[in-house]
Short mmCIF file of N, CA and C in Angstrom, two decimals:
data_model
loop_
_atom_site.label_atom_id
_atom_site.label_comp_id
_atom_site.label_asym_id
_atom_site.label_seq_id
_atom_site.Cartn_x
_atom_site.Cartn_y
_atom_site.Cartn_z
N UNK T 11 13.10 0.99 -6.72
CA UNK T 11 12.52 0.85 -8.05
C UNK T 11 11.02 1.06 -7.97
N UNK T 12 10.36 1.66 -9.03
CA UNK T 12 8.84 2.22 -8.96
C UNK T 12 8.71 1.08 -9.23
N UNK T 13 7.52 0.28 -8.84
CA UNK T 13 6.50 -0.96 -9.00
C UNK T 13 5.07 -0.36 -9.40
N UNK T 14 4.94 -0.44 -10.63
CA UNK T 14 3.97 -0.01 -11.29
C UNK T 14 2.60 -0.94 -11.52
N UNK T 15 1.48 -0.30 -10.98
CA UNK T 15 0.03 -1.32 -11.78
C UNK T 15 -0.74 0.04 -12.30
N UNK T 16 -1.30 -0.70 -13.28
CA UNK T 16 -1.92 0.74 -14.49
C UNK T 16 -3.51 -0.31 -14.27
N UNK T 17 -4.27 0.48 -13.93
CA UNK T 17 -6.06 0.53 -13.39
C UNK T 17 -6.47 1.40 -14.83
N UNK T 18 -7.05 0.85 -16.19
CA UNK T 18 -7.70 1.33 -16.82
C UNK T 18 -8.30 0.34 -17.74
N UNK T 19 -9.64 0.44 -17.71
CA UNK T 19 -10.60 -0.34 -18.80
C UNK T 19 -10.16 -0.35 -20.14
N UNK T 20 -9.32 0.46 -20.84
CA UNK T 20 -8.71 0.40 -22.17
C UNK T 20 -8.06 -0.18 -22.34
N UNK T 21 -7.67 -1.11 -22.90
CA UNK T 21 -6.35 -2.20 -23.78
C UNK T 21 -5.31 -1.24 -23.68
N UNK T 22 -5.74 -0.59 -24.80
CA UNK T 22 -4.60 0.56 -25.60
C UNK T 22 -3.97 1.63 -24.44
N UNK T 23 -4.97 1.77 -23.87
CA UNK T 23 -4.30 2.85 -22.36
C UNK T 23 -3.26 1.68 -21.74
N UNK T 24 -3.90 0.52 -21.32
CA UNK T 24 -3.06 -0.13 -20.09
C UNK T 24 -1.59 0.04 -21.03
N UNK T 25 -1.65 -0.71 -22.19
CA UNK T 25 -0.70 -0.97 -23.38
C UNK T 25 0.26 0.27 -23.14
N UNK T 26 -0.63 1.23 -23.92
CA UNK T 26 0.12 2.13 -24.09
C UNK T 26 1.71 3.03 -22.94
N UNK T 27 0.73 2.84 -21.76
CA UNK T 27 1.54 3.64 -20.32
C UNK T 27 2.53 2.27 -20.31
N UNK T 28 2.23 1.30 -20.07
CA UNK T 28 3.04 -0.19 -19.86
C UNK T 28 4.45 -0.34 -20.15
N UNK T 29 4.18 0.16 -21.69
CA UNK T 29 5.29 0.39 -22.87
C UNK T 29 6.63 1.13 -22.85
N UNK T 30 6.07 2.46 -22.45
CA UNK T 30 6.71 3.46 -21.84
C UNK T 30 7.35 3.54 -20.99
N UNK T 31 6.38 3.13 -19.85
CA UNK T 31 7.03 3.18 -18.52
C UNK T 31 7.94 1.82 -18.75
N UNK T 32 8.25 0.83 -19.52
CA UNK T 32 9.43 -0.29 -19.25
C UNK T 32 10.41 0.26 -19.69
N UNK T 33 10.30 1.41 -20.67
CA UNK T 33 11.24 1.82 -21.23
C UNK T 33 12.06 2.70 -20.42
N UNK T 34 11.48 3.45 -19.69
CA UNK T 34 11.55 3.71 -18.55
C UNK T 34 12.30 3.72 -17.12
N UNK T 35 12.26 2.74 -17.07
CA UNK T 35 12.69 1.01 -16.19
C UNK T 35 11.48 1.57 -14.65
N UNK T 36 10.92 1.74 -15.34
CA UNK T 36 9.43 1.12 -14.32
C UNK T 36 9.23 -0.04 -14.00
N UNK T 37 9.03 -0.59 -13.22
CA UNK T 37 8.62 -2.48 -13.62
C UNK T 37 7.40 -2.51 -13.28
N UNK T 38 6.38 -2.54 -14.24
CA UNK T 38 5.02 -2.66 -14.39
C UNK T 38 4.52 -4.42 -13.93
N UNK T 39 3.71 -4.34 -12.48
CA UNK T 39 3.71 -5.61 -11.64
C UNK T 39 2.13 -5.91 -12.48
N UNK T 40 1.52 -5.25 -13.05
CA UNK T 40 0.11 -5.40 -13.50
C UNK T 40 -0.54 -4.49 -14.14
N UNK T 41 -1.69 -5.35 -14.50
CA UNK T 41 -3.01 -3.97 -15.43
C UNK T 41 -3.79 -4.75 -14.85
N UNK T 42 -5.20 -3.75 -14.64
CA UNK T 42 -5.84 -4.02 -14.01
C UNK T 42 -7.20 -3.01 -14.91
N UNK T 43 -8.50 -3.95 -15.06
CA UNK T 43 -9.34 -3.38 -15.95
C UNK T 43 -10.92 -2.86 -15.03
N UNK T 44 -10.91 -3.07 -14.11
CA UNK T 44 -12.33 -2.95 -13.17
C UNK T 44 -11.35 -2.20 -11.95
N UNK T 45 -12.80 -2.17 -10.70
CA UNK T 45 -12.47 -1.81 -9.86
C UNK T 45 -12.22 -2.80 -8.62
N UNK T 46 -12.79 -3.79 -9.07
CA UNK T 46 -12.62 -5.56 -8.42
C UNK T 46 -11.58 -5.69 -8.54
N UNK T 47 -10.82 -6.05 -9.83
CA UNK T 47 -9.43 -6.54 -9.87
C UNK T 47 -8.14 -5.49 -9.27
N UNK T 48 -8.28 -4.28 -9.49
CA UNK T 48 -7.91 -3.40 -8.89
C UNK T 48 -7.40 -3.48 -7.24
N UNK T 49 -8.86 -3.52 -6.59
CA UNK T 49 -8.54 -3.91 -5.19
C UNK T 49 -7.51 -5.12 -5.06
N UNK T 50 -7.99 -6.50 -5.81
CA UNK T 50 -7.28 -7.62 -5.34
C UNK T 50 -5.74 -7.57 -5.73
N UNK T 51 -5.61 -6.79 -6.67
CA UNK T 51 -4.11 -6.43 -7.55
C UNK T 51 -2.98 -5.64 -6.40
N UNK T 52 -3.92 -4.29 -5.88
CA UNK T 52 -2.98 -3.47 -5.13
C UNK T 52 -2.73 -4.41 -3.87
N UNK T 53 -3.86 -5.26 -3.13
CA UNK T 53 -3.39 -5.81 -1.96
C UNK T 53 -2.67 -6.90 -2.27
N UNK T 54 -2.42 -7.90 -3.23
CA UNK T 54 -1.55 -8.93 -3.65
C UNK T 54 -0.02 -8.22 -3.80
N UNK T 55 -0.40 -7.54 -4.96
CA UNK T 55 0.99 -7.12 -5.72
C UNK T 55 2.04 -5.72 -5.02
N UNK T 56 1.12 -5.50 -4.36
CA UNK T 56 1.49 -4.14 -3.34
C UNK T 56 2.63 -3.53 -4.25
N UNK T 57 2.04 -3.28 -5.37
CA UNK T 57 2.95 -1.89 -6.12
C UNK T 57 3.31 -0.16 -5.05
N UNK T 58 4.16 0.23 -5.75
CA UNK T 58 4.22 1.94 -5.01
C UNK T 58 4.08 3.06 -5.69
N UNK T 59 3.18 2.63 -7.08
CA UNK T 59 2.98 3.26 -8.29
C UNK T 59 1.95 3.01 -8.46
N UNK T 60 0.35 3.62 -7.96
CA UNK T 60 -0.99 3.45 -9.46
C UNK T 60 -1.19 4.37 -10.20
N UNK T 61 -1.68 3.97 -11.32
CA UNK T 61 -2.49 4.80 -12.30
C UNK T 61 -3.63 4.82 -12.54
N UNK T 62 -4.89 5.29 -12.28
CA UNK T 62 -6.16 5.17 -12.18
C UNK T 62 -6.73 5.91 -13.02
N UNK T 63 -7.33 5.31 -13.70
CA UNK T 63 -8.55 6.13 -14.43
C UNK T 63 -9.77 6.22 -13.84
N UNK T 64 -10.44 7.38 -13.63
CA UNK T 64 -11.48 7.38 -12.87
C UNK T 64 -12.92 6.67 -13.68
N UNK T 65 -13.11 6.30 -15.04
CA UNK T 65 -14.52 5.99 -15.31
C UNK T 65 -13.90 4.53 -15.29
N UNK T 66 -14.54 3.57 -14.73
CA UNK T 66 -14.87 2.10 -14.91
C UNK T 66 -15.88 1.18 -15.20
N UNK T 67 -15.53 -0.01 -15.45
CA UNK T 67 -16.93 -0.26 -15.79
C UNK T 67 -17.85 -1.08 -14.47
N UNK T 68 -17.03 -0.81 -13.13
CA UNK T 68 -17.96 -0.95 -11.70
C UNK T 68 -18.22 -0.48 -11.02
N UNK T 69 -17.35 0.83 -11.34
CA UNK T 69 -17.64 2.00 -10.54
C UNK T 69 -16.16 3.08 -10.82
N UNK T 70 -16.32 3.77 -9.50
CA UNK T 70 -15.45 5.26 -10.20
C UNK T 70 -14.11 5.11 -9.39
N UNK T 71 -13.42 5.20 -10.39
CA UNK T 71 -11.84 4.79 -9.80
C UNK T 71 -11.64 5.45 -8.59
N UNK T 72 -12.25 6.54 -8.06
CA UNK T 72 -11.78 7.72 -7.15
C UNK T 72 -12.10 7.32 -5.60
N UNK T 73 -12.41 5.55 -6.15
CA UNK T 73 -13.18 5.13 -4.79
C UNK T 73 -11.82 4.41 -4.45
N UNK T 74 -11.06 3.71 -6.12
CA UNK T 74 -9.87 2.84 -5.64
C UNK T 74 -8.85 4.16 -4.92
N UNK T 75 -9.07 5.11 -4.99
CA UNK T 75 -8.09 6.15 -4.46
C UNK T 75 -7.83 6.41 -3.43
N UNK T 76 -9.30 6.80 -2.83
CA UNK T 76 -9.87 6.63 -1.37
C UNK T 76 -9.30 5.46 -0.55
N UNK T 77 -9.43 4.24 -1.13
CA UNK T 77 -9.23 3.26 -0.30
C UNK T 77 -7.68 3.11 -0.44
N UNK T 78 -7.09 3.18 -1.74
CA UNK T 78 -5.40 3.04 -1.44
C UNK T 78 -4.79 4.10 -0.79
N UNK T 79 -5.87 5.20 -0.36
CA UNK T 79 -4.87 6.06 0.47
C UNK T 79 -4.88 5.79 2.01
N UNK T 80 -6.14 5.92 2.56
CA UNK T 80 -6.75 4.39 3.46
C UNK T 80 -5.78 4.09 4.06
N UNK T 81 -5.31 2.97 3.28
CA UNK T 81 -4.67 1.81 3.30
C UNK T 81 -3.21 2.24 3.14
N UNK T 82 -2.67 3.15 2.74
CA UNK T 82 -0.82 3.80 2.64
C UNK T 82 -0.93 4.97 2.07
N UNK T 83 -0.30 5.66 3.32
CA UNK T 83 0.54 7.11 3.00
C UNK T 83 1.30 6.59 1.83
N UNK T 84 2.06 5.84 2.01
CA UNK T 84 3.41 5.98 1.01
C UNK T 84 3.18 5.43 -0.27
N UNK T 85 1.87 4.91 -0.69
CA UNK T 85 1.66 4.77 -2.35
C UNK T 85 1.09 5.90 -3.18
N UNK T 86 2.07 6.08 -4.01
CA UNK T 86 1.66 7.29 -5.32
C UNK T 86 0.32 6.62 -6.19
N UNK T 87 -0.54 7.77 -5.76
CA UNK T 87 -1.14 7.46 -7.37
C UNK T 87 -1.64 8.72 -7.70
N UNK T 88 -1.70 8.40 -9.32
CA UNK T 88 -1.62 9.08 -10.63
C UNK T 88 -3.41 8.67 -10.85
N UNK T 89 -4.15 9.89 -11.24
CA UNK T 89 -5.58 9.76 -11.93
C UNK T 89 -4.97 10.09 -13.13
N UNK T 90 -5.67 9.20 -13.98
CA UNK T 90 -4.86 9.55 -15.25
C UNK T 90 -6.56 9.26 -16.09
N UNK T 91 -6.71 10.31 -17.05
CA UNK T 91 -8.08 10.60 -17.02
C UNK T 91 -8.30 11.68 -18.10
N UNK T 92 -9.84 11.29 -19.19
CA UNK T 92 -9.92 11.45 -20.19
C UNK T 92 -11.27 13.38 -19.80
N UNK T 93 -11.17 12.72 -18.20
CA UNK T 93 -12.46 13.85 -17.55
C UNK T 93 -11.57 14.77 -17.22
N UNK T 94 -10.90 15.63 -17.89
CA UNK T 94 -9.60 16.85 -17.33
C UNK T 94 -10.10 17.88 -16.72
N UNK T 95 -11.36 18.01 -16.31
CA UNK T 95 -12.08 19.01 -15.94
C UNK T 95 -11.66 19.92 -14.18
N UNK T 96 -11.55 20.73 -13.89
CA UNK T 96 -11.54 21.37 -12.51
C UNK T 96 -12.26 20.49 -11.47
N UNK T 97 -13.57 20.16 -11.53
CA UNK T 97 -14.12 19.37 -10.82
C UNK T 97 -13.33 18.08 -10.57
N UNK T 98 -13.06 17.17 -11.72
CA UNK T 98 -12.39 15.67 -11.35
C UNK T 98 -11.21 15.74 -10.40
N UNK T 99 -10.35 17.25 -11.34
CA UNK T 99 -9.16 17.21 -10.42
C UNK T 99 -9.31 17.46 -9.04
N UNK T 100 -9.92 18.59 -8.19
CA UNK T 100 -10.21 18.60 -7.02
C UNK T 100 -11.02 16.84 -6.59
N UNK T 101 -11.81 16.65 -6.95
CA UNK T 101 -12.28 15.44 -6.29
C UNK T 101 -11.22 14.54 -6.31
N UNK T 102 -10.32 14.42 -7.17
CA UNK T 102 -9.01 13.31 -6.94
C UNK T 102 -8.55 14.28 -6.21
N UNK T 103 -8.05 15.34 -6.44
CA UNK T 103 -7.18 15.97 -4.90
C UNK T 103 -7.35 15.62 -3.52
N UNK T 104 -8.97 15.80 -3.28
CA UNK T 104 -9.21 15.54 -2.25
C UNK T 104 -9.77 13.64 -1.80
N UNK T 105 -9.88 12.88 -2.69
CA UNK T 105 -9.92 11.41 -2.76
C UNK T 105 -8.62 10.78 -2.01
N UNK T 106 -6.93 12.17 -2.06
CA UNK T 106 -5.89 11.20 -1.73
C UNK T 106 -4.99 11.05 -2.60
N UNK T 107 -5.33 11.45 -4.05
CA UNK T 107 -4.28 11.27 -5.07
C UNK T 107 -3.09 12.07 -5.04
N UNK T 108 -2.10 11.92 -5.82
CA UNK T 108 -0.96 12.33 -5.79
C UNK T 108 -0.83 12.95 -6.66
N UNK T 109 -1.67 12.77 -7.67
CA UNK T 109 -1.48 13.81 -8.81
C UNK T 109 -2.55 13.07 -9.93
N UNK T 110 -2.79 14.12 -10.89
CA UNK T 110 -3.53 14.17 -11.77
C UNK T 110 -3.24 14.84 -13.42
N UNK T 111 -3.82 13.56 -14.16
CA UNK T 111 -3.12 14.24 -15.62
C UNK T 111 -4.06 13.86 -16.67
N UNK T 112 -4.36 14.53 -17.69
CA UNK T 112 -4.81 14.39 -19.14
C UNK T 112 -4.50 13.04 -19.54
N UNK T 113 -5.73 12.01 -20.16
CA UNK T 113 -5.21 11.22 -20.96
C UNK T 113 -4.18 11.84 -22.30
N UNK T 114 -4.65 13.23 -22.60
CA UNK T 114 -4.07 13.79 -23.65
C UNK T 114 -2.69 14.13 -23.79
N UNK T 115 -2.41 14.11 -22.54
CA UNK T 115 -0.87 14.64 -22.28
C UNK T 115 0.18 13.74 -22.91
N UNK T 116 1.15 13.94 -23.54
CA UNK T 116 2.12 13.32 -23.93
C UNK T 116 2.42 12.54 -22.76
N UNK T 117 3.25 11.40 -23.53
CA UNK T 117 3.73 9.95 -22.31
C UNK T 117 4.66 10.38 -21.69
N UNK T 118 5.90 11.57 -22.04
CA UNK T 118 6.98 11.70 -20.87
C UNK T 118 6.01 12.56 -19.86
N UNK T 119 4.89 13.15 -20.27
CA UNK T 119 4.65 13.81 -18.36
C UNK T 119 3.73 13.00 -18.04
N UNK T 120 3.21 11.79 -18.43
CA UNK T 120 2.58 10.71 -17.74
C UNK T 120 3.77 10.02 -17.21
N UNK T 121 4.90 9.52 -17.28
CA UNK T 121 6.21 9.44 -17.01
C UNK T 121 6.24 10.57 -15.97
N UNK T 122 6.44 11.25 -16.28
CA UNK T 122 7.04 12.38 -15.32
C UNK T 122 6.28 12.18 -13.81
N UNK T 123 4.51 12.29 -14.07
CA UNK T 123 3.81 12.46 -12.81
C UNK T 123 4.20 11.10 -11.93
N UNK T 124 4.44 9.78 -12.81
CA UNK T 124 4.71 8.67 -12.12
C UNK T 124 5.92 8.90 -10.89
N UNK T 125 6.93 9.32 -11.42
CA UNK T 125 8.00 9.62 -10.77
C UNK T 125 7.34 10.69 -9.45
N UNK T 126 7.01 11.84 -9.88
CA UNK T 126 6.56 12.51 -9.15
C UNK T 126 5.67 11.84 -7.77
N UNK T 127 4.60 11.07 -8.17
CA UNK T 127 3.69 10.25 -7.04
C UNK T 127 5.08 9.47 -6.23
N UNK T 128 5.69 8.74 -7.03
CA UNK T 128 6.70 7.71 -6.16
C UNK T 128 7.69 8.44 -5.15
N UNK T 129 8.64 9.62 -5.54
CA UNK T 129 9.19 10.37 -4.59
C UNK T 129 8.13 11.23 -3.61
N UNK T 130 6.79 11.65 -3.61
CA UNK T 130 5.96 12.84 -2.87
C UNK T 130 4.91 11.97 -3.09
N UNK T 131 4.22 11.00 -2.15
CA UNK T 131 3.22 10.62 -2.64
C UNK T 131 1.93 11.40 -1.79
N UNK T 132 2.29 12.01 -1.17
CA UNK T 132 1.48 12.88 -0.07
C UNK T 132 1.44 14.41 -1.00
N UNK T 133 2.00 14.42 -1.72
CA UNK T 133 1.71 15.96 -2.48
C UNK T 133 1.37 15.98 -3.67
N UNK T 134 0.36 16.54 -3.43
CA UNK T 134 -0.57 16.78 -5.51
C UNK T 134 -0.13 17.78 -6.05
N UNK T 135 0.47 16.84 -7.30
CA UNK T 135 0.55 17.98 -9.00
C UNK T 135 -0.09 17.49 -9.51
N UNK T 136 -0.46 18.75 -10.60
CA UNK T 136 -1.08 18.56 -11.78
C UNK T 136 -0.49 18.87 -12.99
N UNK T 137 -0.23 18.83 -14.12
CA UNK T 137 0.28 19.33 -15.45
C UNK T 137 -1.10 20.04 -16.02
N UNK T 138 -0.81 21.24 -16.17
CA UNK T 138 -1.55 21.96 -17.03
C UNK T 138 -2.95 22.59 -16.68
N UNK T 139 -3.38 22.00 -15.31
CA UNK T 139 -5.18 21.59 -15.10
C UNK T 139 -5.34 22.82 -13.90
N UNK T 140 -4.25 23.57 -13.27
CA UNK T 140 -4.87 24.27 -12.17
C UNK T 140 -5.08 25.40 -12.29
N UNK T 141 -6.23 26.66 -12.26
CA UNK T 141 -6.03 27.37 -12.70
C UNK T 141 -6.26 28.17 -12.31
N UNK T 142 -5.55 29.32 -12.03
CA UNK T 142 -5.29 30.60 -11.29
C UNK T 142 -6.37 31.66 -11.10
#
């Protein structure tokens, strides 16, 4: 079963992915709004699912990336991120992430990439962002 924690300073973001993914049958272990709680969340709750947004309000999620990759091959995470730009995505590529997506993107391929990180968490997709 995916064990989900969603890392974003927004209510409505954490809310929103939370929702979904129960519907889902994700089992969402946490939200997490900084990059403080973040750390103490993934090493407590040891989910196999993050979702990170890279702007915070302590610093840049891409550091929680770095360090949860660090710390396990085998946890997926998802940058999930309002900065869709070429640049962010390579810097999460190379941070360790598992994949990267549009806040804009509809919720089944925020769904979708989740799945994706949890089976391949060592291999990066993107929806829509790479470009030839």
């Amino acid at each position: 079963m995916i064990k989900l924690l969603i890392i974003d300073d927004h209510e409505v973001v954490r809310e929103g992915i939370a929702n979904i993914a129960r519907r889902e049958d994700i089992l969402v272990v946490g939200e997490a709004k900084s990059k403080e709680e973040a750390f103490a969340m993934i090493a407590t709750l040891m989910p196999n699912v993050i979702t990170v947004d890279l702007s915070l309000p302590d610093g840049s999620g891409l550091e929680i990336v770095k360090w949860a990759r660090r710390n396990s091959q085998k946890i997926g995470i998802v940058v999930i991120s309002i900065l869709d730009d070429d640049a962010n995505l390579l810097a999460s590529m190379n941070a360790g992430a598992s994949g990267f997506i549009s806040k804009t993107s509809p919720l089944d391929e925020i769904i979708s990439a989740i799945h994706s990180a949890y089976k391949s968490p060592l291999s990066f997709t993107s929806k829509g962002l790479v470009r030839a």
